[in-house]
Amino acid sequence: MSWFECPQADTSTREAGAEPVELVIEPRTRDLGGFEVRRALPSGRRRMVGPFIFFDQMGPSVLRAGSGLDVRPHPHIGLATVTYLFHGEILHRDSLGTVQAIRPGEVNWMTAGSGIVHSERTPPELRPAGPELFGIQAWIALPRHAEETAPAFSHHAVSALPLIEDGGLKVRIIAGELRGERSPVQTFTSTMYVDAELAAGAALRLDATREERALYLAEGEVEIAGRPHAAGRMLVLTPGERLTVTARTPARLLVLGGEPLEGSRHIWWNFVSSRQDRIEQAKEDWRAGRFPPVPGDDESIPLP
Protein backbone atom coordinates (compact mmCIF):
# COMPACT_ATOMS: atom_id res chain seq x y z
CA MET A 1 0.00 0.00 0.00
CA SER A 2 1.22 3.48 -0.78
CA TRP A 3 2.20 5.87 1.95
CA PHE A 4 -0.07 8.45 0.41
CA GLU A 5 -3.60 9.03 -0.67
CA CYS A 6 -4.39 12.44 -2.15
CA PRO A 7 -8.13 13.06 -1.77
CA GLN A 8 -9.86 16.04 -3.34
CA ALA A 9 -11.47 16.68 0.03
CA ASP A 10 -10.86 15.13 3.44
CA THR A 11 -12.78 16.38 6.42
CA SER A 12 -11.25 14.02 8.99
CA THR A 13 -8.95 15.61 11.56
CA ARG A 14 -8.10 12.63 13.79
CA GLU A 15 -7.24 9.06 13.00
CA ALA A 16 -8.15 6.27 15.38
CA GLY A 17 -5.39 4.94 17.60
CA ALA A 18 -2.36 6.54 19.20
CA GLU A 19 -1.14 10.10 18.80
CA PRO A 20 0.04 10.31 15.17
CA VAL A 21 3.06 12.52 15.90
CA GLU A 22 5.51 10.74 18.16
CA LEU A 23 8.11 13.50 18.46
CA VAL A 24 8.56 17.13 17.43
CA ILE A 25 12.18 18.09 16.77
CA GLU A 26 13.18 21.75 16.98
CA PRO A 27 16.27 22.04 14.75
CA ARG A 28 19.46 23.54 16.13
CA THR A 29 20.94 26.55 14.36
CA ARG A 30 24.52 26.09 13.18
CA ASP A 31 26.83 28.75 11.69
CA LEU A 32 28.83 27.46 8.74
CA GLY A 33 31.18 30.39 8.39
CA GLY A 34 28.69 33.22 7.96
CA PHE A 35 25.86 31.05 6.65
CA GLU A 36 23.31 29.54 9.03
CA VAL A 37 21.62 26.17 8.73
CA ARG A 38 18.90 24.53 10.82
CA ARG A 39 19.90 20.96 11.75
CA ALA A 40 17.09 18.51 12.54
CA LEU A 41 19.12 15.29 12.39
CA PRO A 42 21.00 14.00 14.22
CA SER A 43 19.19 15.22 17.32
CA GLY A 44 19.66 14.44 20.97
CA ARG A 45 16.11 13.09 20.88
CA ARG A 46 16.38 11.15 17.61
CA ARG A 47 19.52 10.19 15.69
CA MET A 48 17.96 8.68 12.57
CA VAL A 49 14.68 8.27 10.69
CA GLY A 50 14.97 5.17 8.53
CA PRO A 51 18.35 5.56 6.78
CA PHE A 52 18.31 9.39 7.14
CA ILE A 53 21.08 10.32 9.57
CA PHE A 54 21.59 14.02 8.78
CA PHE A 55 19.09 16.70 7.73
CA ASP A 56 19.94 20.40 7.29
CA GLN A 57 17.75 23.24 6.09
CA MET A 58 19.82 25.84 4.24
CA GLY A 59 18.26 29.32 4.28
CA PRO A 60 16.05 30.88 3.14
CA SER A 61 18.78 33.49 2.78
CA VAL A 62 19.88 36.21 0.44
CA LEU A 63 23.65 36.35 0.65
CA ARG A 64 25.62 39.58 0.58
CA ALA A 65 26.29 40.97 -2.91
CA GLY A 66 29.65 39.74 -4.14
CA SER A 67 29.66 36.75 -1.79
CA GLY A 68 28.19 33.28 -1.88
CA LEU A 69 28.16 29.83 -0.37
CA ASP A 70 31.69 28.46 -0.11
CA VAL A 71 31.90 24.99 1.38
CA ARG A 72 35.50 24.01 0.64
CA PRO A 73 36.49 20.44 -0.32
CA HIS A 74 35.83 17.97 2.48
CA PRO A 75 35.59 14.15 2.70
CA HIS A 76 32.76 11.67 3.29
CA ILE A 77 32.54 7.92 3.86
CA GLY A 78 29.69 5.47 4.44
CA LEU A 79 26.81 7.63 3.24
CA ALA A 80 25.05 9.26 0.32
CA THR A 81 24.46 13.01 0.26
CA VAL A 82 21.22 14.33 -1.22
CA THR A 83 21.00 18.02 -2.18
CA TYR A 84 17.56 19.41 -3.04
CA LEU A 85 16.88 23.13 -3.56
CA PHE A 86 13.73 25.24 -3.43
CA HIS A 87 15.52 28.44 -4.53
CA GLY A 88 19.04 29.32 -5.67
CA GLU A 89 21.86 27.35 -7.26
CA ILE A 90 24.94 25.45 -6.04
CA LEU A 91 27.92 24.28 -8.06
CA HIS A 92 29.09 20.81 -7.01
CA ARG A 93 32.61 19.52 -7.70
CA ASP A 94 34.00 16.20 -6.50
CA SER A 95 37.06 13.97 -6.60
CA LEU A 96 35.53 11.89 -9.41
CA GLY A 97 35.90 14.95 -11.64
CA THR A 98 32.19 15.81 -11.56
CA VAL A 99 31.23 19.45 -12.12
CA GLN A 100 27.46 19.85 -11.81
CA ALA A 101 25.20 22.79 -11.00
CA ILE A 102 22.04 21.99 -9.07
CA ARG A 103 18.91 24.12 -9.40
CA PRO A 104 15.45 24.00 -7.78
CA GLY A 105 13.61 20.70 -8.14
CA GLU A 106 16.69 18.79 -9.31
CA VAL A 107 18.54 16.11 -7.32
CA ASN A 108 22.28 15.71 -6.76
CA TRP A 109 22.84 12.26 -5.21
CA MET A 110 26.44 11.55 -4.25
CA THR A 111 27.39 8.12 -2.91
CA ALA A 112 30.50 8.45 -0.76
CA GLY A 113 30.98 4.73 -0.04
CA SER A 114 34.67 4.05 0.58
CA GLY A 115 35.52 7.75 0.28
CA ILE A 116 34.88 10.87 -1.78
CA VAL A 117 35.74 14.57 -1.51
CA HIS A 118 33.52 17.41 -2.75
CA SER A 119 32.94 21.15 -2.58
CA GLU A 120 29.75 23.20 -2.80
CA ARG A 121 29.91 26.81 -3.93
CA THR A 122 27.77 29.55 -5.42
CA PRO A 123 28.56 29.84 -9.14
CA PRO A 124 30.71 32.94 -9.91
CA GLU A 125 28.13 34.48 -12.24
CA LEU A 126 25.50 34.64 -9.49
CA ARG A 127 27.63 36.34 -6.83
CA PRO A 128 27.50 40.00 -7.93
CA ALA A 129 23.73 40.36 -7.39
CA GLY A 130 23.63 38.70 -3.95
CA PRO A 131 22.50 35.10 -4.50
CA GLU A 132 19.54 33.53 -2.71
CA LEU A 133 19.61 30.03 -1.28
CA PHE A 134 16.91 27.82 0.22
CA GLY A 135 17.00 24.04 0.30
CA ILE A 136 17.78 20.82 2.09
CA GLN A 137 20.85 18.68 2.36
CA ALA A 138 20.33 15.19 3.77
CA TRP A 139 22.64 12.25 4.36
CA ILE A 140 21.51 8.67 3.85
CA ALA A 141 23.54 6.12 5.83
CA LEU A 142 24.49 3.11 3.72
CA PRO A 143 23.74 -0.49 4.77
CA ARG A 144 26.74 -2.50 5.94
CA HIS A 145 27.13 -4.37 2.66
CA ALA A 146 27.43 -1.05 0.77
CA GLU A 147 29.46 1.07 3.20
CA GLU A 148 32.65 0.47 1.20
CA THR A 149 31.07 0.63 -2.25
CA ALA A 150 32.86 2.63 -4.94
CA PRO A 151 32.02 6.36 -4.82
CA ALA A 152 29.56 7.62 -7.42
CA PHE A 153 27.58 10.70 -8.41
CA SER A 154 24.27 11.09 -10.22
CA HIS A 155 22.28 14.15 -11.24
CA HIS A 156 18.55 14.05 -11.98
CA ALA A 157 16.79 16.87 -13.80
CA VAL A 158 13.35 18.17 -12.79
CA SER A 159 11.81 16.46 -15.82
CA ALA A 160 13.16 13.07 -14.71
CA LEU A 161 11.41 13.10 -11.31
CA PRO A 162 7.77 11.96 -11.25
CA LEU A 163 5.27 14.72 -10.42
CA ILE A 164 1.78 13.93 -9.12
CA GLU A 165 -0.78 16.75 -9.14
CA ASP A 166 -4.14 16.23 -7.47
CA GLY A 167 -6.38 19.16 -6.58
CA GLY A 168 -4.41 21.40 -4.25
CA LEU A 169 -1.50 18.96 -4.03
CA LYS A 170 1.70 18.89 -6.03
CA VAL A 171 3.96 16.01 -5.04
CA ARG A 172 7.41 15.35 -6.52
CA ILE A 173 9.07 11.98 -5.83
CA ILE A 174 12.73 12.55 -4.98
CA ALA A 175 13.43 8.91 -4.10
CA GLY A 176 11.27 5.84 -3.81
CA GLU A 177 7.84 5.03 -5.21
CA LEU A 178 4.39 6.61 -4.90
CA ARG A 179 1.07 5.67 -6.52
CA GLY A 180 2.76 3.60 -9.18
CA GLU A 181 5.38 6.23 -10.02
CA ARG A 182 9.03 5.62 -9.17
CA SER A 183 11.94 8.03 -8.94
CA PRO A 184 14.99 7.15 -11.08
CA VAL A 185 17.26 7.79 -8.08
CA GLN A 186 18.93 4.52 -7.12
CA THR A 187 19.06 3.73 -3.40
CA PHE A 188 20.67 0.90 -1.42
CA THR A 189 17.73 0.34 0.96
CA SER A 190 14.00 1.02 1.05
CA THR A 191 13.98 4.82 1.12
CA MET A 192 11.20 7.37 0.69
CA TYR A 193 11.80 11.07 0.06
CA VAL A 194 9.00 13.27 -1.28
CA ASP A 195 8.52 17.03 -1.79
CA ALA A 196 4.86 18.00 -1.27
CA GLU A 197 3.34 21.43 -1.91
CA LEU A 198 -0.15 22.02 -0.49
CA ALA A 199 -2.53 24.85 -1.26
CA ALA A 200 -4.37 26.30 1.74
CA GLY A 201 -7.03 23.79 2.76
CA ALA A 202 -5.51 20.88 0.83
CA ALA A 203 -5.03 17.57 2.62
CA LEU A 204 -2.33 14.94 2.34
CA ARG A 205 -3.14 11.52 3.77
CA LEU A 206 -0.33 9.23 4.89
CA ASP A 207 -1.11 5.54 5.22
CA ALA A 208 0.12 3.38 8.06
CA THR A 209 3.33 1.49 7.35
CA ARG A 210 5.96 -0.32 9.37
CA GLU A 211 8.66 1.99 8.04
CA GLU A 212 10.02 4.91 10.03
CA ARG A 213 8.62 8.21 8.78
CA ALA A 214 8.93 11.92 9.44
CA LEU A 215 7.68 15.20 7.99
CA TYR A 216 9.86 18.26 7.70
CA LEU A 217 7.86 21.49 7.41
CA ALA A 218 9.79 23.83 5.15
CA GLU A 219 7.12 26.51 4.64
CA GLY A 220 3.67 27.39 5.92
CA GLU A 221 1.52 25.92 8.68
CA VAL A 222 -0.28 22.58 8.81
CA GLU A 223 -2.66 20.79 11.13
CA ILE A 224 -2.48 17.16 12.22
CA ALA A 225 -5.11 15.62 14.50
CA GLY A 226 -6.34 19.11 15.40
CA ARG A 227 -2.91 20.41 16.39
CA PRO A 228 -1.11 23.16 14.45
CA HIS A 229 2.53 22.83 13.40
CA ALA A 230 4.62 25.71 12.05
CA ALA A 231 7.48 25.70 9.57
CA GLY A 232 11.00 24.75 10.62
CA ARG A 233 10.15 21.59 12.57
CA MET A 234 10.58 17.87 11.98
CA LEU A 235 7.63 15.73 13.02
CA VAL A 236 8.55 12.08 13.65
CA LEU A 237 5.45 9.98 13.02
CA THR A 238 4.19 7.16 15.19
CA PRO A 239 4.78 3.77 13.51
CA GLY A 240 1.60 2.19 12.19
CA GLU A 241 -0.52 5.34 12.51
CA ARG A 242 -2.46 6.78 9.59
CA LEU A 243 -2.87 10.54 9.58
CA THR A 244 -4.04 13.47 7.52
CA VAL A 245 -1.96 16.62 7.08
CA THR A 246 -4.14 19.65 6.31
CA ALA A 247 -2.59 22.92 5.17
CA ARG A 248 -3.79 25.94 7.17
CA THR A 249 -1.82 28.16 4.79
CA PRO A 250 0.03 27.36 1.56
CA ALA A 251 2.64 24.89 2.79
CA ARG A 252 5.59 22.86 1.65
CA LEU A 253 6.83 19.75 3.41
CA LEU A 254 9.20 16.87 2.87
CA VAL A 255 8.24 13.30 3.74
CA LEU A 256 11.25 11.16 4.56
CA GLY A 257 12.07 7.76 5.96
CA GLY A 258 12.30 4.10 5.13
CA GLU A 259 13.33 0.85 6.71
CA PRO A 260 15.74 1.24 9.65
CA LEU A 261 19.27 0.00 9.01
CA GLU A 262 20.70 -3.10 10.61
CA GLY A 263 22.45 -1.93 13.78
CA SER A 264 23.53 1.53 14.89
CA ARG A 265 25.77 4.02 13.08
CA HIS A 266 28.67 6.14 14.30
CA ILE A 267 28.79 9.70 12.99
CA TRP A 268 31.71 12.06 13.42
CA TRP A 269 32.17 15.22 11.35
CA ASN A 270 31.50 14.11 7.74
CA PHE A 271 32.02 10.40 8.37
CA VAL A 272 29.38 7.70 8.94
CA SER A 273 30.10 4.03 9.62
CA SER A 274 28.86 0.98 11.49
CA ARG A 275 32.44 0.66 12.84
CA GLN A 276 34.22 3.15 15.07
CA ASP A 277 37.63 1.97 13.84
CA ARG A 278 36.59 2.90 10.28
CA ILE A 279 35.84 6.45 11.48
CA GLU A 280 39.30 6.61 13.05
CA GLN A 281 40.88 5.40 9.81
CA ALA A 282 39.02 8.09 7.82
CA LYS A 283 40.27 10.77 10.23
CA GLU A 284 43.86 9.67 9.74
CA ASP A 285 43.43 9.36 5.96
CA TRP A 286 42.18 12.96 5.69
CA ARG A 287 44.87 14.26 8.04
CA ALA A 288 47.55 12.48 5.99
CA GLY A 289 46.22 13.60 2.60
CA ARG A 290 45.24 10.12 1.40
CA PHE A 291 41.80 11.13 0.09
CA PRO A 292 41.73 12.06 -3.63
CA PRO A 293 41.71 15.79 -4.53
CA VAL A 294 38.90 17.72 -6.21
CA PRO A 295 40.03 18.81 -9.70
CA GLY A 296 39.64 22.56 -10.10
CA ASP A 297 39.26 23.26 -6.37
CA ASP A 298 42.54 23.07 -4.44
CA GLU A 299 41.28 24.35 -1.06
CA SER A 300 40.25 22.05 1.78
CA ILE A 301 38.67 22.00 5.22
CA PRO A 302 41.11 20.70 7.85
CA LEU A 303 40.18 17.90 10.21
CA PRO A 304 38.46 19.45 13.27
PDB file of C-alpha atoms in Angstrom, residues 63-67 127-131:
ATOM      1  CA  LEU A  63      23.647  36.353   0.655  1.00  0.00           C
ATOM      2  CA  ARG A  64      25.619  39.575   0.580  1.00  0.00           C
ATOM      3  CA  ALA A  65      26.292  40.974  -2.907  1.00  0.00           C
ATOM      4  CA  GLY A  66      29.651  39.737  -4.145  1.00  0.00           C
ATOM      5  CA  SER A  67      29.662  36.749  -1.789  1.00  0.00           C
ATOM      6  CA  ARG A 127      27.632  36.341  -6.834  1.00  0.00           C
ATOM      7  CA  PRO A 128      27.498  40.003  -7.933  1.00  0.00           C
ATOM      8  CA  ALA A 129      23.734  40.359  -7.385  1.00  0.00           C
ATOM      9  CA  GLY A 130      23.634  38.700  -3.952  1.00  0.00           C
ATOM     10  CA  PRO A 131      22.497  35.100  -4.500  1.00  0.00           C
TER      11      PRO A 131
END
